[in-house]
Amino acid sequence: MLRLESCHIQNGAFTVQADLQIKAGSKVAVIGPSGGGKSTLVEAIAGFLPLTQGRILWRDMDLTEMAPGKRPVAMLFQDGNLFPHLTVAQNAGLGLRANLQLSSQEQAQVLRALQRVGLGDLAERKPAALSGGQQSRVALARVLLQQRDLLLLDEPFAALGPALKAEMLDLVAEIACETHATVLMVSHDPKDARRIADQVILVADGIAHAPLATADLLDNPPPALKAYLG
Amino acid sequence: MARRAQPISALPGAGAALVVAALIFGTLAAVALRAEAGRGFGSSDWAALRFTLTQAGLSATLSVALAIGLARALARRRFFGRSVLIALLGAPFILPVIVAILGLLAVFGRAGWVSQALGLFGYEPLQIYGLHGVVLAHVFFNLPLATRLILQGWQEIPAERFRLAAQLNAGPRAIWQLLEAPMLLRVVPGALAVVFAICLSSFAVALTLGGGPRATTIELAIYQAFRFDFDLGRAALLSGVQLVLTGLAAFVALRVSAADGVGTGLDRALRRWDGDTGLARGLDAFWILSAALFLMLPLAAVVASGASGLFLLKPNVWMAALTSVLVSGLSTVVLLLLALPMAASVALGRSAMIEVAGILGLAASPLVIGTGLFIVIYPIADPFSLALPVTALVNAVMALPFALRILVPRAREVMARYGKLSLSLDMAGGPFLWRVFLPRMRAQVGFAAGLAAALSMGDLGVITLFADPEVATLPLQIYRLMGAYQMQAAAGAALLLLGLSMGAFWILDRGGRWHAEA
């Protein structure tokens, strides 16, 4: 269970309040109008924004004061998820060791992860030589290697076309199943939520609402969501 | 509450800033304690102050006035070699002063090309030593800089405005009033202040072309008080005056100047619809040709007269060259050890104090730091035996402001783009430094290192205070050869120095960009 206990998240002059729980193993979409605080919520869970009040707990572990890299969190950002000067294998290998001193066993593990996402023969390429979809796959191979309990996605596939995006979301769902990860996915598209999320958190006007079942919420939207969906 | 997480510590940068501040203020304090204020300013000191202000004022005015014409011509003409010429305008920055002076002597000196041409018509040869020689050399160095600063102003006028002016059928006068004059009002004060500040503290030019009671700058007077009279009290007093002057000038220059002339994109040519008359074309061609001649002839002279001298170089010149390479290498390493942590700290937002420490080098004069270091070292060790490390250190501090201008914007970009990703991958500390920060900064590190190496290689400043007859860097050796009227050997050594400076810059700058991904 991921618990946000009466959290106040400060992002410049803007505050987001959250008091909610997410069941372990679920896939949750975070939707709402832009500027409403979706990214702020996710970045606080990842440890990039401090809380002015409240705490964040994963199972029995208090994450509130933990450094981002020490949290049981893997995160994909909107862009810049790969280092352009590192090879595909190195970018993925960062999920195992930050200093890239990989044993031969770990190197084999990296290769398997790349094969899993369909990039086995591109291991020595640099990201610039890859298509947008392939770059996303490298980042997902890294997530696979990181083996973290929580996977946070801050619209990493926003630049991809609809078909490619759907493909990536399916891959995310598969990887989450394989690693038993709990997924939080920021999106501005309700279709993404319907595709892979069991639940939806609505973030609007600085308040993150408790998660509700996807179909229920999207079929009978409350006024704030209705205003956003149009 | 959780501190804001950072991928790298800001502490080393603060430490480096502290070292720089301690060096500059420490030497300043040493100088101040030694200065004998009671004795006051002698008449020769007043003369030095007057001459310093006069030559800097004249140099700044002339450089900027000529630069306006040249920049205007460059801004509205497109021709073959334009981008090469504009790139060359950046070269004097890393051109060793002593090399340029030899070139100017070969062109404008008593036995130079111009004097010889005048002789054919029965005129007297030119006299280059004194005020006009100093101003000539300063214009040679600062006309290109001023041109780049002003050209930047021209390029920043949006292309749409020129299109609008053409649409309104505005003539040259109207374009001048509408677009160009307001831009110049904004840009010219900054250019004047920058050139004035640079000319205040230029030492090597005054050392070689000035001298005597009527053409001594304060920097030169410090050197003479120190070197000839070993009058530390007077050197300290003059240093204090110099510090106030350069500090004020640097402050004013930073306040009124926005551009730095280091930026790229200056070779972009705007589409213009004005200035199509024959007169305008002729005038622009005149500006561009004469400027190109003025800037290239002295260098051509060095290459021409140095080529034969290159084979006659004595072992002591090669020794001096080796010394210069070592000093330059050491200086570059010191610079990077200071500048990289400082750039990282500034990029993390711990900026104010560190940025101030970074630009202190602009206000400090190398001779003042040298004097202070001498006073500090004198009681505990033989300063002359430390001549080379001291030179390397002072050169590094002088290059620091420029290095930071190159490194900081990129460091900010790297932190903004890869900071969070690195943190989420638990790469904080060493892995971030070696795997992300340095690889992403490579091109800028190479550029900054190249500038530092070239500046140090060509520097003729603090080494003159400390060197004993046994030790010399290549610029000092050239100066000694000139003093002994061995002009042929000096020209050969100057060509060697030119090659070393440009080579060091080229290798480091290229090395940084080699196989670097965008």
XYZ file of C-alpha atoms in Angstrom:
748
model
C 0.000 0.000 0.000
C 1.273 3.466 -0.917
C -0.087 5.998 1.575
C 0.011 9.767 1.283
C -1.007 11.022 4.732
C -2.364 14.594 4.654
C 0.474 15.706 2.388
C 1.087 19.308 1.432
C 3.464 19.480 -1.527
C 5.174 22.763 -2.249
C 6.082 23.556 -5.844
C 7.154 27.165 -5.941
C 4.135 29.251 -4.999
C 1.799 26.377 -5.785
C 0.645 23.743 -3.283
C -0.945 20.367 -3.909
C -2.777 18.539 -1.142
C -3.076 14.782 -1.135
C -4.525 12.361 1.378
C -4.985 9.022 -0.297
C -3.992 5.366 -0.543
C -3.053 3.222 -3.492
C -3.236 -0.565 -3.337
C -0.009 -2.416 -4.037
C 0.069 -3.898 -7.533
C -2.594 -1.621 -8.962
C -2.219 0.558 -12.015
C -3.431 4.092 -11.444
C -3.807 6.899 -13.948
C -3.363 10.479 -12.728
C -5.490 12.787 -14.838
C -6.669 16.358 -14.688
C -6.226 19.761 -16.323
C -2.696 20.968 -17.032
C -1.359 23.124 -14.229
C -3.600 21.248 -11.802
C -0.740 19.476 -10.073
C -0.406 16.028 -11.734
C 3.350 16.241 -12.161
C 3.740 17.836 -8.738
C 2.080 14.815 -7.123
C 4.265 12.317 -8.956
C 7.460 14.287 -8.362
C 6.778 14.406 -4.640
C 6.417 10.615 -4.538
C 9.681 10.358 -6.478
C 11.368 12.701 -3.984
C 12.031 15.760 -6.117
C 9.690 18.065 -4.234
C 9.668 18.450 -0.450
C 6.564 18.088 1.681
C 5.699 20.968 3.958
C 3.372 18.685 5.882
C 2.410 15.013 6.080
C 4.296 11.875 5.098
C 4.570 9.327 2.344
C 4.661 5.633 3.249
C 5.301 2.559 1.138
C 4.235 -0.568 3.021
C 5.785 0.252 6.415
C 8.635 2.339 5.059
C 8.558 6.137 5.527
C 9.789 7.654 2.253
C 9.343 11.283 3.276
C 12.994 12.064 4.010
C 14.566 9.582 1.606
C 16.766 10.698 -1.320
C 15.142 10.084 -4.728
C 17.594 7.369 -5.738
C 17.090 5.485 -2.482
C 13.315 5.242 -2.786
C 11.734 2.085 -4.171
C 10.768 4.149 -7.219
C 11.586 3.971 -10.914
C 10.523 7.010 -12.899
C 10.199 7.922 -16.557
C 10.130 11.613 -17.403
C 8.427 13.475 -20.202
C 11.677 13.640 -22.150
C 15.390 13.150 -21.614
C 15.096 9.642 -20.215
C 18.333 8.543 -21.888
C 21.864 9.902 -21.770
C 22.867 10.647 -25.370
C 26.567 9.924 -24.765
C 25.960 6.422 -23.386
C 25.137 3.338 -25.450
C 21.797 1.581 -25.281
C 23.319 -1.127 -23.067
C 24.881 1.449 -20.752
C 21.653 3.406 -20.469
C 19.814 0.244 -19.509
C 22.680 -0.924 -17.284
C 22.267 2.182 -15.127
C 19.235 0.413 -13.723
C 21.547 -2.131 -12.130
C 24.547 -0.051 -11.156
C 24.803 3.727 -11.185
C 28.580 3.572 -11.738
C 28.212 1.098 -14.635
C 30.784 -1.305 -13.179
C 28.840 -4.336 -14.342
C 29.935 -7.929 -13.784
C 29.656 -10.259 -16.767
C 26.602 -11.783 -15.128
C 24.991 -8.345 -14.895
C 25.907 -7.597 -18.493
C 24.093 -10.743 -19.526
C 21.131 -9.554 -17.480
C 21.170 -6.225 -19.330
C 21.197 -8.027 -22.648
C 18.240 -10.166 -21.607
C 16.289 -7.059 -20.610
C 17.047 -5.485 -23.987
C 15.949 -8.661 -25.738
C 12.757 -8.597 -23.689
C 11.851 -5.176 -25.097
C 12.950 -6.214 -28.597
C 16.262 -4.345 -28.817
C 18.722 -7.220 -28.406
C 20.739 -6.322 -31.493
C 20.927 -2.559 -30.874
C 22.842 -2.748 -27.565
C 25.887 -0.847 -28.790
C 23.987 1.957 -30.548
C 23.727 5.479 -29.165
C 20.202 6.840 -28.523
C 20.495 9.305 -31.420
C 20.538 6.322 -33.817
C 17.206 5.058 -32.478
C 13.598 5.923 -33.292
C 11.382 7.507 -30.646
C 9.659 4.207 -29.917
C 12.989 2.392 -29.604
C 14.234 5.043 -27.180
C 11.167 4.455 -25.020
C 11.914 0.727 -25.084
C 15.441 1.330 -23.780
C 14.022 3.302 -20.866
C 11.552 0.472 -20.187
C 14.392 -2.084 -20.272
C 16.046 -0.015 -17.563
C 12.844 -0.030 -15.530
C 12.825 -3.810 -15.874
C 16.359 -3.977 -14.476
C 15.675 -1.530 -11.668
C 13.135 -3.931 -10.113
C 11.514 -1.165 -8.069
C 8.176 -1.510 -6.322
C 6.760 1.716 -7.746
C 6.820 2.805 -11.371
C 6.000 6.472 -12.007
C 5.346 7.678 -15.541
C 5.183 11.425 -16.193
C 3.801 11.259 -19.744
C 6.950 9.687 -21.216
C 5.153 8.672 -24.413
C 3.454 12.009 -25.114
C 5.597 12.613 -28.199
C 4.737 9.273 -29.805
C 1.936 8.689 -32.272
C -1.314 7.023 -31.034
C -0.491 3.495 -32.212
C 3.037 3.570 -30.842
C 1.808 5.031 -27.563
C -0.735 2.226 -27.162
C 2.022 -0.295 -27.858
C 4.231 1.258 -25.172
C 1.412 1.330 -22.629
C 0.814 -2.375 -23.224
C 4.527 -2.998 -22.723
C 4.384 -0.991 -19.485
C 1.482 -3.139 -18.299
C 3.407 -6.326 -19.108
C 6.565 -5.114 -17.390
C 4.603 -4.014 -14.344
C 3.118 -7.508 -14.125
C 6.531 -9.126 -14.442
C 8.103 -6.919 -11.770
C 4.939 -6.800 -9.601
C 5.240 -3.024 -9.667
C 2.582 -0.539 -8.673
C 2.135 1.962 -11.517
C 1.239 5.644 -11.333
C 0.827 7.149 -14.773
C 0.270 10.839 -15.463
C -1.850 11.382 -18.538
C -4.068 13.997 -20.071
C -5.799 11.435 -22.256
C -8.673 9.414 -20.698
C -8.099 6.757 -23.362
C -4.712 5.960 -21.789
C -6.454 5.466 -18.470
C -9.025 3.120 -19.960
C -6.281 1.180 -21.695
C -4.237 0.091 -18.692
C -5.427 1.700 -15.444
C -7.708 -0.008 -12.914
C -8.123 3.255 -11.022
C -7.913 6.974 -11.651
C -6.739 9.803 -9.415
C -8.186 13.162 -10.402
C -5.909 16.106 -9.669
C -7.479 19.517 -10.084
C -7.120 22.928 -8.429
C -4.336 21.773 -6.155
C -6.150 18.760 -4.739
C -5.392 15.123 -5.508
C -8.573 13.107 -4.992
C -8.638 9.520 -3.764
C -8.478 6.892 -6.547
C -11.725 5.588 -8.031
C -12.388 2.717 -10.414
C -11.579 3.851 -13.955
C -14.782 2.899 -15.704
C -17.036 4.290 -12.953
C -15.230 7.588 -12.825
C -14.964 8.154 -16.574
C -18.563 7.080 -17.248
C -20.046 9.223 -14.475
C -17.566 12.056 -14.074
C -17.926 14.448 -11.095
C -18.180 18.159 -12.013
C -14.424 18.900 -11.825
C -13.619 16.007 -14.172
C -16.567 16.808 -16.399
C -15.239 20.326 -16.849
C -11.906 18.885 -17.911
C -13.242 16.158 -20.191
C -15.717 18.515 -21.817
C 11.522 18.463 5.908
C 13.487 16.923 3.106
C 16.225 19.080 1.660
C 16.063 19.664 -2.039
C 18.021 16.777 -3.501
C 21.071 17.587 -5.654
C 22.977 15.226 -7.920
C 26.322 16.701 -6.917
C 27.660 18.619 -3.957
C 27.986 22.384 -4.125
C 30.742 22.379 -1.524
C 33.824 21.926 -3.755
C 32.691 24.906 -5.816
C 32.317 27.027 -2.714
C 35.794 25.889 -1.683
C 37.250 26.858 -5.053
C 35.548 30.246 -4.868
C 37.034 30.696 -1.423
C 40.527 29.903 -2.736
C 40.131 32.490 -5.504
C 38.764 35.133 -3.140
C 41.521 34.412 -0.620
C 44.170 34.724 -3.314
C 42.825 38.028 -4.611
C 41.930 39.625 -1.276
C 44.906 38.085 0.521
C 47.387 39.546 -1.919
C 45.446 42.807 -1.815
C 45.742 42.891 1.982
C 49.442 42.081 1.787
C 49.876 44.950 -0.638
C 47.779 47.341 1.439
C 49.718 46.592 4.615
C 52.926 47.278 2.783
C 51.788 50.475 1.063
C 53.239 53.643 2.541
C 50.298 55.956 2.218
C 52.007 58.684 4.216
C 54.600 59.253 1.553
C 51.900 60.040 -0.918
C 51.910 60.143 -4.659
C 55.010 61.459 -6.432
C 54.910 63.480 -9.648
C 55.928 60.451 -11.695
C 53.054 58.512 -10.137
C 50.604 61.219 -11.198
C 52.083 61.123 -14.673
C 51.559 57.369 -14.769
C 47.944 57.744 -13.684
C 47.315 60.434 -16.320
C 48.965 58.405 -19.046
C 47.011 55.283 -18.079
C 43.683 57.099 -18.314
C 44.635 58.952 -21.507
C 45.766 55.894 -23.431
C 42.805 53.812 -22.253
C 40.372 56.586 -23.171
C 41.911 57.114 -26.593
C 42.162 53.383 -27.277
C 38.547 52.795 -26.305
C 37.232 55.721 -28.341
C 39.204 54.834 -31.457
C 38.485 51.116 -31.249
C 34.765 51.631 -30.845
C 34.497 54.411 -33.441
C 36.201 52.252 -36.057
C 34.237 49.213 -34.927
C 30.917 50.939 -35.629
C 31.850 51.439 -39.276
C 33.237 47.945 -39.616
C 30.335 46.283 -37.851
C 27.850 48.197 -40.005
C 29.620 47.073 -43.150
C 29.779 43.477 -41.943
C 26.159 43.526 -40.864
C 24.786 44.509 -44.247
C 27.143 42.780 -46.679
C 27.486 39.189 -47.628
C 30.657 38.187 -49.380
C 32.982 35.267 -49.811
C 35.088 34.829 -46.671
C 32.743 36.809 -44.452
C 32.377 34.062 -41.868
C 36.140 33.462 -41.880
C 36.771 37.148 -41.281
C 34.266 37.210 -38.421
C 35.840 34.111 -36.893
C 39.239 35.804 -37.186
C 37.851 38.752 -35.220
C 37.757 36.363 -32.259
C 41.393 35.353 -32.678
C 43.140 38.336 -31.025
C 41.711 37.100 -27.741
C 44.149 34.204 -27.754
C 46.881 35.919 -29.759
C 49.999 36.430 -27.607
C 50.499 40.170 -27.136
C 54.210 39.989 -27.800
C 53.600 38.329 -31.175
C 51.213 41.061 -32.248
C 53.678 43.702 -31.129
C 56.444 42.197 -33.229
C 54.033 42.188 -36.149
C 53.026 45.801 -35.559
C 56.716 46.766 -35.359
C 57.353 45.002 -38.654
C 54.547 46.969 -40.293
C 54.521 50.316 -38.487
C 57.991 50.408 -36.871
C 60.968 52.574 -37.869
C 62.219 49.937 -40.265
C 58.747 48.604 -41.004
C 56.891 48.278 -44.270
C 55.025 51.555 -43.952
C 58.167 53.489 -43.063
C 59.984 51.975 -46.018
C 57.148 52.967 -48.325
C 57.190 56.492 -46.904
C 60.950 56.579 -47.406
C 60.465 56.012 -51.130
C 58.625 59.313 -51.251
C 61.176 61.053 -49.110
C 59.187 61.080 -45.876
C 60.514 60.425 -42.366
C 59.975 56.916 -40.977
C 57.184 56.406 -38.469
C 57.889 56.615 -34.764
C 55.957 53.860 -32.997
C 57.172 54.139 -29.406
C 55.139 56.217 -26.989
C 51.473 57.074 -26.704
C 50.487 56.452 -30.300
C 52.253 53.085 -30.356
C 50.419 51.985 -27.227
C 47.115 53.170 -28.660
C 47.852 51.525 -32.013
C 48.492 48.175 -30.340
C 45.388 48.516 -28.177
C 43.258 49.307 -31.192
C 44.735 46.279 -32.947
C 43.615 44.074 -30.070
C 40.313 45.714 -29.250
C 38.908 46.760 -32.613
C 37.971 43.109 -33.279
C 36.417 42.702 -29.846
C 34.471 45.960 -30.143
C 33.359 44.939 -33.626
C 32.022 41.623 -32.339
C 30.196 43.379 -29.487
C 28.580 45.892 -31.823
C 27.897 43.338 -34.550
C 26.018 41.357 -31.929
C 23.836 44.425 -31.416
C 23.156 44.605 -35.146
C 22.319 40.916 -35.339
C 19.907 41.253 -32.459
C 17.728 43.664 -34.407
C 14.980 41.275 -35.505
C 14.905 40.530 -39.216
C 11.217 41.463 -39.216
C 12.113 45.078 -38.430
C 14.297 45.338 -41.506
C 11.522 43.758 -43.541
C 9.072 46.267 -42.124
C 11.480 49.141 -42.851
C 11.860 47.942 -46.442
C 8.099 47.654 -46.747
C 7.743 51.246 -45.548
C 10.352 52.247 -48.114
C 12.649 53.646 -45.419
C 15.870 55.122 -46.762
C 19.289 54.825 -45.105
C 18.604 57.870 -42.930
C 15.298 56.519 -41.717
C 16.765 53.091 -41.023
C 19.530 54.765 -39.084
C 17.066 56.714 -36.990
C 14.548 53.926 -36.548
C 16.736 50.903 -36.012
C 20.440 51.535 -35.892
C 20.905 54.596 -33.717
C 18.775 53.259 -30.830
C 20.656 49.954 -30.967
C 24.030 51.739 -30.919
C 22.972 53.881 -27.982
C 22.336 50.662 -26.133
C 25.471 48.776 -27.205
C 28.212 51.379 -27.555
C 28.553 52.401 -23.877
C 29.139 48.779 -22.959
C 31.733 48.316 -25.675
C 33.516 51.511 -24.620
C 33.583 50.425 -20.991
C 34.857 46.945 -21.788
C 37.682 48.181 -24.004
C 38.569 50.921 -21.522
C 38.785 48.386 -18.700
C 40.958 46.050 -20.760
C 43.330 48.858 -21.746
C 43.691 50.010 -18.146
C 45.381 46.840 -17.095
C 47.224 45.873 -20.229
C 50.848 45.471 -19.270
C 52.799 43.879 -22.094
C 51.874 46.594 -24.596
C 53.069 49.363 -22.308
C 56.176 47.368 -21.446
C 57.244 47.022 -25.069
C 55.903 50.149 -26.760
C 55.676 52.565 -23.834
C 58.195 53.442 -21.189
C 60.010 56.584 -20.183
C 58.490 59.337 -18.083
C 55.914 60.221 -20.720
C 54.537 56.810 -21.570
C 54.414 54.774 -18.400
C 51.186 53.143 -17.259
C 50.507 52.290 -13.641
C 51.054 48.611 -14.320
C 54.406 49.445 -15.855
C 55.257 51.712 -12.911
C 54.477 48.831 -10.522
C 56.840 46.647 -12.489
C 59.563 49.266 -12.477
C 59.206 50.077 -8.777
C 59.425 46.377 -8.116
C 62.056 45.280 -10.566
C 64.435 48.244 -10.790
C 64.121 49.947 -7.384
C 62.818 46.997 -5.359
C 60.644 49.599 -3.637
C 57.879 47.356 -2.317
C 56.136 50.249 -0.574
C 55.771 52.201 -3.803
C 54.791 49.103 -5.758
C 52.123 48.447 -3.159
C 50.815 52.011 -3.270
C 50.584 51.905 -7.063
C 48.926 48.501 -6.846
C 46.273 49.971 -4.604
C 45.567 52.725 -7.128
C 45.486 50.225 -9.974
C 43.091 48.024 -8.056
C 40.658 50.868 -7.487
C 40.851 51.822 -11.162
C 40.346 48.341 -12.586
C 37.721 47.518 -9.989
C 35.701 50.603 -10.899
C 36.134 50.070 -14.622
C 35.182 46.389 -14.408
C 32.147 47.280 -12.309
C 31.005 49.885 -14.828
C 31.717 47.552 -17.747
C 29.672 44.765 -16.208
C 26.830 47.139 -15.429
C 26.526 48.684 -18.871
C 27.391 45.727 -21.085
C 24.978 42.953 -21.777
C 26.756 41.105 -24.538
C 30.125 39.428 -24.202
C 31.163 38.983 -27.816
C 31.964 35.327 -27.145
C 28.612 34.203 -28.479
C 28.178 32.343 -31.711
C 25.806 32.988 -34.558
C 27.574 36.199 -35.496
C 28.272 34.855 -38.955
C 24.578 34.745 -39.747
C 23.874 37.241 -42.499
C 20.636 39.186 -42.392
C 18.675 39.746 -45.540
C 18.690 43.492 -46.035
C 17.055 45.686 -48.605
C 18.850 48.944 -47.906
C 22.320 50.203 -48.713
C 22.249 49.157 -52.348
C 23.721 52.337 -53.785
C 27.191 52.289 -55.294
C 28.465 54.723 -52.686
C 27.295 52.553 -49.798
C 28.817 49.481 -51.389
C 32.117 51.231 -51.949
C 32.217 52.577 -48.419
C 31.499 49.187 -46.903
C 34.122 47.537 -49.089
C 36.616 50.152 -47.955
C 35.863 49.480 -44.287
C 36.107 45.742 -44.619
C 39.258 45.749 -46.729
C 41.152 48.223 -44.576
C 40.183 46.436 -41.390
C 41.223 43.092 -42.842
C 44.549 44.591 -43.930
C 45.122 46.275 -40.576
C 44.446 43.052 -38.701
C 46.182 40.613 -41.011
C 49.284 42.481 -42.169
C 51.048 42.340 -38.781
C 50.389 38.611 -38.521
C 51.590 38.099 -42.059
C 54.706 40.065 -41.126
C 55.398 37.777 -38.165
C 54.973 34.700 -40.313
C 57.123 36.151 -43.109
C 60.014 37.314 -40.959
C 59.710 34.484 -38.469
C 59.865 31.685 -40.998
C 63.564 32.221 -41.654
C 64.314 32.847 -37.988
C 62.706 29.582 -37.014
C 65.783 27.643 -38.080
C 68.179 29.881 -36.158
C 66.581 29.419 -32.751
C 69.063 28.949 -29.923
C 68.668 26.171 -27.336
C 67.562 28.699 -24.710
C 64.549 29.564 -26.877
C 63.567 25.906 -27.124
C 64.064 25.639 -23.378
C 61.786 28.649 -22.878
C 59.231 27.077 -25.212
C 59.253 23.900 -23.135
C 58.850 25.998 -19.982
C 55.883 27.799 -21.515
C 54.222 24.534 -22.484
C 54.619 23.244 -18.922
C 53.354 26.475 -17.349
C 50.432 26.537 -19.755
C 49.559 22.904 -18.997
C 49.740 23.466 -15.256
C 47.695 26.644 -15.550
C 45.022 24.825 -17.558
C 44.768 22.063 -14.960
C 44.492 24.608 -12.133
C 41.862 26.524 -14.076
C 39.722 23.431 -14.598
C 40.070 22.405 -10.948
C 38.740 25.835 -9.980
C 36.224 26.459 -12.750
C 34.439 23.100 -12.970
C 33.364 22.874 -9.319
C 32.426 26.560 -9.406
C 30.354 26.113 -12.554
C 28.614 23.122 -10.976
C 27.798 25.080 -7.829
C 26.483 28.039 -9.798
C 24.341 25.669 -11.847
C 22.919 24.212 -8.627
C 21.707 27.664 -7.712
C 24.321 28.379 -5.042
C 25.313 31.229 -7.221
C 25.647 34.721 -5.843
C 28.926 34.580 -3.932
C 30.539 32.074 -6.256
C 29.745 34.088 -9.362
C 31.197 37.156 -7.702
C 34.395 35.258 -6.900
C 34.490 34.167 -10.527
C 34.487 37.671 -11.935
C 36.938 39.039 -9.367
C 39.628 38.093 -11.858
C 38.283 40.766 -14.213
C 38.934 43.484 -11.662
C 42.214 42.167 -10.328
C 45.428 43.034 -12.081
C 47.957 40.237 -12.495
C 50.796 42.511 -11.485
C 49.001 43.423 -8.274
C 48.398 39.758 -7.444
C 52.013 39.091 -8.362
C 53.239 41.877 -6.087
C 51.084 40.600 -3.244
C 52.239 37.024 -3.709
C 55.821 38.220 -3.695
C 55.278 40.072 -0.420
C 53.616 37.003 1.097
C 56.179 34.497 -0.152
C 59.280 36.621 0.438
C 59.647 35.994 4.206
C 59.161 32.233 3.912
C 60.694 31.180 0.609
C 62.617 32.423 -2.376
C 59.935 33.944 -4.645
C 62.159 33.621 -7.710
C 62.293 29.867 -7.355
C 58.496 29.822 -7.448
C 58.251 31.973 -10.583
C 56.664 29.297 -12.753
C 54.001 27.923 -10.382
C 53.037 31.481 -9.446
C 52.711 32.402 -13.121
C 50.550 29.349 -13.776
C 48.312 30.143 -10.801
C 47.851 33.820 -11.694
C 47.152 32.922 -15.326
C 44.491 30.471 -14.195
C 42.759 33.082 -12.031
C 42.833 35.551 -14.921
C 41.243 33.023 -17.281
C 38.592 32.062 -14.717
C 35.951 34.704 -15.620
C 36.037 33.654 -19.276
C 35.997 29.958 -18.424
C 32.947 30.428 -16.209
C 31.115 32.281 -18.964
C 31.651 29.257 -21.168
C 30.963 26.556 -18.586
C 28.079 27.908 -16.519
C 25.310 28.007 -19.160
C 26.056 24.432 -20.217
C 26.308 23.267 -16.590
C 22.865 24.771 -15.946
C 21.516 22.936 -18.978
C 22.998 19.598 -17.863
C 21.615 19.967 -14.337
C 18.185 20.937 -15.609
C 18.010 18.165 -18.181
C 19.687 15.251 -16.435
C 19.608 16.178 -12.735
C 16.330 14.458 -11.887
C 16.937 11.421 -14.074
C 20.340 10.933 -12.423
C 18.862 11.331 -8.964
C 16.128 8.816 -9.663
C 18.789 6.355 -10.855
C 20.728 6.897 -7.616
C 23.684 8.350 -9.487
C 24.343 11.227 -7.090
C 28.023 11.983 -6.486
C 30.802 10.185 -8.364
C 28.657 8.416 -10.970
C 26.948 11.694 -11.875
C 30.277 13.519 -12.096
C 32.057 10.936 -14.258
C 29.163 9.473 -16.230
C 26.978 12.515 -16.826
C 28.406 15.911 -15.879
C 31.873 15.686 -17.408
C 30.842 13.809 -20.574
C 28.025 16.308 -21.217
C 30.360 19.264 -20.564
C 33.154 17.966 -22.786
C 32.889 20.477 -25.617
C 32.715 23.438 -23.236
C 35.541 22.073 -21.085
C 37.671 21.725 -24.197
C 36.896 25.279 -25.302
C 37.602 26.745 -21.856
C 40.782 24.698 -21.497
C 41.902 25.808 -24.950
C 41.393 29.473 -24.064
C 43.197 29.041 -20.747
C 46.117 27.231 -22.325
C 46.502 29.825 -25.080
C 46.176 32.770 -22.672
C 48.779 31.287 -20.355
C 51.104 30.337 -23.195
C 51.183 33.898 -24.496
C 51.116 35.734 -21.183
C 53.807 38.284 -20.532
C 52.833 39.641 -17.145
C 53.539 38.297 -13.732
C 56.501 36.270 -15.017
C 58.412 39.526 -15.563
C 58.224 40.214 -11.824
C 59.497 36.855 -10.711
C 61.861 35.586 -13.350
C 65.586 35.478 -12.739
C 67.946 35.423 -15.724
C 68.023 31.626 -15.696
C 64.285 31.175 -16.118
C 62.085 32.416 -18.906
C 58.824 31.586 -20.562
C 58.770 31.955 -24.305
C 57.087 35.403 -24.312
C 59.679 36.653 -21.819
C 62.476 35.181 -23.913
C 61.110 37.007 -26.955
C 61.000 40.236 -24.965
C 64.637 39.715 -23.953
C 65.645 39.069 -27.561
C 63.889 42.277 -28.589
C 65.725 44.130 -25.817
C 68.989 42.801 -27.250
C 67.919 43.941 -30.761
C 67.983 40.373 -32.052
C 64.873 40.983 -34.110
C 65.383 38.040 -36.452
C 65.620 35.575 -33.572
C 62.706 37.303 -31.840
C 60.562 36.944 -34.945
C 61.402 33.240 -35.209
C 60.558 32.689 -31.563
C 57.348 34.696 -32.014
C 56.283 32.426 -34.846
C 56.976 29.437 -32.602
C 54.907 31.024 -29.828
C 52.077 31.774 -32.233
C 52.088 28.137 -33.316
C 52.145 26.886 -29.727
C 49.300 29.156 -28.585
C 47.031 28.467 -31.516
C 47.996 24.793 -31.476
C 47.171 24.412 -27.789
C 43.813 26.076 -28.346
C 43.053 24.012 -31.423
C 43.985 20.668 -29.859
C 42.004 21.239 -26.666
C 38.987 22.736 -28.388
C 38.937 19.966 -31.009
C 39.574 17.310 -28.381
C 36.481 18.454 -26.550
C 34.269 18.205 -29.608
C 35.793 14.995 -31.015
C 33.081 12.353 -31.322
C 30.854 14.356 -28.984
C 27.155 13.647 -29.379
C 24.789 16.569 -29.322
